[in-house]
Amino acid sequence: MKKLIILLIVLSISFSLTAAAPQNGGTLIVGLDDDPPMLDPHMSTTRVDRQVFMSLYDSLLKLDPELNIKPGLAEDWEISEDGTKYIFYLRDNVVFHDGTDFDAEAVKFNFERMLDPELGSPRKSDLDLIEEIEVVDEYTISLKLSKAYVPFLSTLTDRAGMMISPAALEKYGENFPSHPVGTGPFKFVEREMQDRIVLEKNENYWQEGLPYLDKVIYKPFTDGNVRLVNLTSGELDLIDEVPPKDIEKLAEDDSIKVSTVSGLGFQGIWINKAVEPFSSDALTQALNYSINRDAIVNVVFGEAAFPAHSPFPPGTSVHDESREVVQVNTEKAKELLKEAGKADGYEFNMLVSPEPTAKQTAQLIQSMASQVRIKVNIELLEFGTLIDRLMATNYQAVLVGWSGRVDPDGNTYRFFHSEGSMNQSNYSNPEVDKLLDAARIESDPAKRKELYGKVVEYLDKELPYIFVYHPKELKAHKNRVNGFTPYPDGLMRLHEVWVD
């Protein structure tokens, strides 16, 4: 009996060691929902870019799966008592992919680049409270803010904290996005637009023993069905944006694992408040009351989404459980049309990505709006072109969302503050500006929630954005893929992933 117990223990230990030991080498092929438009983190505005950034670039700070802030390129930091001075102590064993050193001068260069008004970086509003940048020594940098800014650390876990090589930017200039250079676990090899992005292992990565993979290849598939077929056939190892209708089918496939976590983002309709018909709040509200959010979620997404009433999904710090989702009300919509002098309705163009769930959502909105004599003309555009039109405010309405941020400031300020770097709805309300400014310096969680609640009340009335649903984060991968951990932000970290 004693020998049997010893044998079982040995077998158990042997199995555990075998199961847990990562293997070096191999290639991971990742299916993305679109072709990343911009591989410069300081100029990027799309979530799909960030999927690749997680492999190419490191940020000063990073998140763990529970969204706690952890050391990144900065291994430690100090914050002054008044919350206006930050000192970051940088790692001294980091080099960029081009062999140049990562140090405090490089960090200073990156911040100054993002803050340069001539560049027009979407990151500027994340960092515009910085009024002084001081290189204390080779691996210490001090930042002085004009006032306290509670979300600052969380901001540095994302694109505003991602460091690019100053030498590479000087070498490539405007062509830097075609030759991206960071400090991440993988380095850029080549890109074929609309076909693939190839990265290879960074042999000089600062995290000893990582990454495990030799190569990562990202391939875009705007059609979720095609993406899924390529996963089940083995052409892909891991996919982003699993088609909601296929979750049950995938769960029955023993060769595939599916992960589902609540997300941080929102989806809906950007409204250009500077053009007709949406310069009228009443006409915008008429469209809002025609949309049946519950039906859209049930038909298109099932258990993979929640109906939305604000920028803040369930489970996030300022989500208000007491608020109710706007219910469809065709009579109210018709009354508003009549009051605005458009009793016979109106029509507008809505830009939509050709991705199947986006098209299906747009078609449902089109049908619902027609019930109150609002004609929605759907204009299908390749995703990068759609984003270009949005950023140029060359649109009436755009069906597109936001992947979300850990701090509620990241889901609001850049979009709804008059000076927000991504205020593509041309929305301006001095009271909303005051509330968003106040929330940035308020450290009491209850008071912050109250401030954001008041912001949502204004957004409800003026509708620079019509919130439709909050997607959950869905990923699927073959069983040969090990070490993959899903995050609520939906971004795929691959540095600890290995393949059998």
PDB file of C-alpha atoms in Angstrom, residues 25 52 58 60 75 105 127-128 181 185 244 251 256 258 298 302 311 342 350 365 370 373 426 461:
ATOM      1  CA  GLY A  25       9.526  27.741 -29.991  1.00  0.00           C
ATOM      2  CA  VAL A  52      -0.683  43.997 -32.008  1.00  0.00           C
ATOM      3  CA  ASP A  58       5.729  47.741 -23.473  1.00  0.00           C
ATOM      4  CA  LEU A  60       5.457  52.141 -18.321  1.00  0.00           C
ATOM      5  CA  GLU A  75       9.637  49.118 -11.850  1.00  0.00           C
ATOM      6  CA  GLU A 105      15.624  60.491 -22.096  1.00  0.00           C
ATOM      7  CA  LEU A 127      -1.311  63.649 -20.863  1.00  0.00           C
ATOM      8  CA  ASP A 128      -2.122  67.342 -21.214  1.00  0.00           C
ATOM      9  CA  VAL A 181      10.057  49.668 -33.024  1.00  0.00           C
ATOM     10  CA  PRO A 185       8.326  40.646 -26.366  1.00  0.00           C
ATOM     11  CA  PRO A 244     -21.798  35.275 -30.579  1.00  0.00           C
ATOM     12  CA  ALA A 251     -18.357  24.769 -26.613  1.00  0.00           C
ATOM     13  CA  ILE A 256     -11.257  24.417 -28.893  1.00  0.00           C
ATOM     14  CA  VAL A 258     -13.659  29.507 -25.356  1.00  0.00           C
ATOM     15  CA  ASN A 298     -31.216  39.029 -28.115  1.00  0.00           C
ATOM     16  CA  GLY A 302     -27.521  36.535 -27.055  1.00  0.00           C
ATOM     17  CA  PRO A 311     -20.476  54.561 -21.238  1.00  0.00           C
ATOM     18  CA  LYS A 342     -40.389  66.795 -39.110  1.00  0.00           C
ATOM     19  CA  MET A 350     -24.888  55.867 -41.195  1.00  0.00           C
ATOM     20  CA  ILE A 365     -31.659  49.832 -36.352  1.00  0.00           C
ATOM     21  CA  SER A 370     -38.441  53.083 -40.253  1.00  0.00           C
ATOM     22  CA  ARG A 373     -40.528  57.317 -40.572  1.00  0.00           C
ATOM     23  CA  ASN A 426     -18.546  68.100 -32.084  1.00  0.00           C
ATOM     24  CA  LYS A 461     -30.551  64.667 -23.093  1.00  0.00           C
TER      25      LYS A 461
END
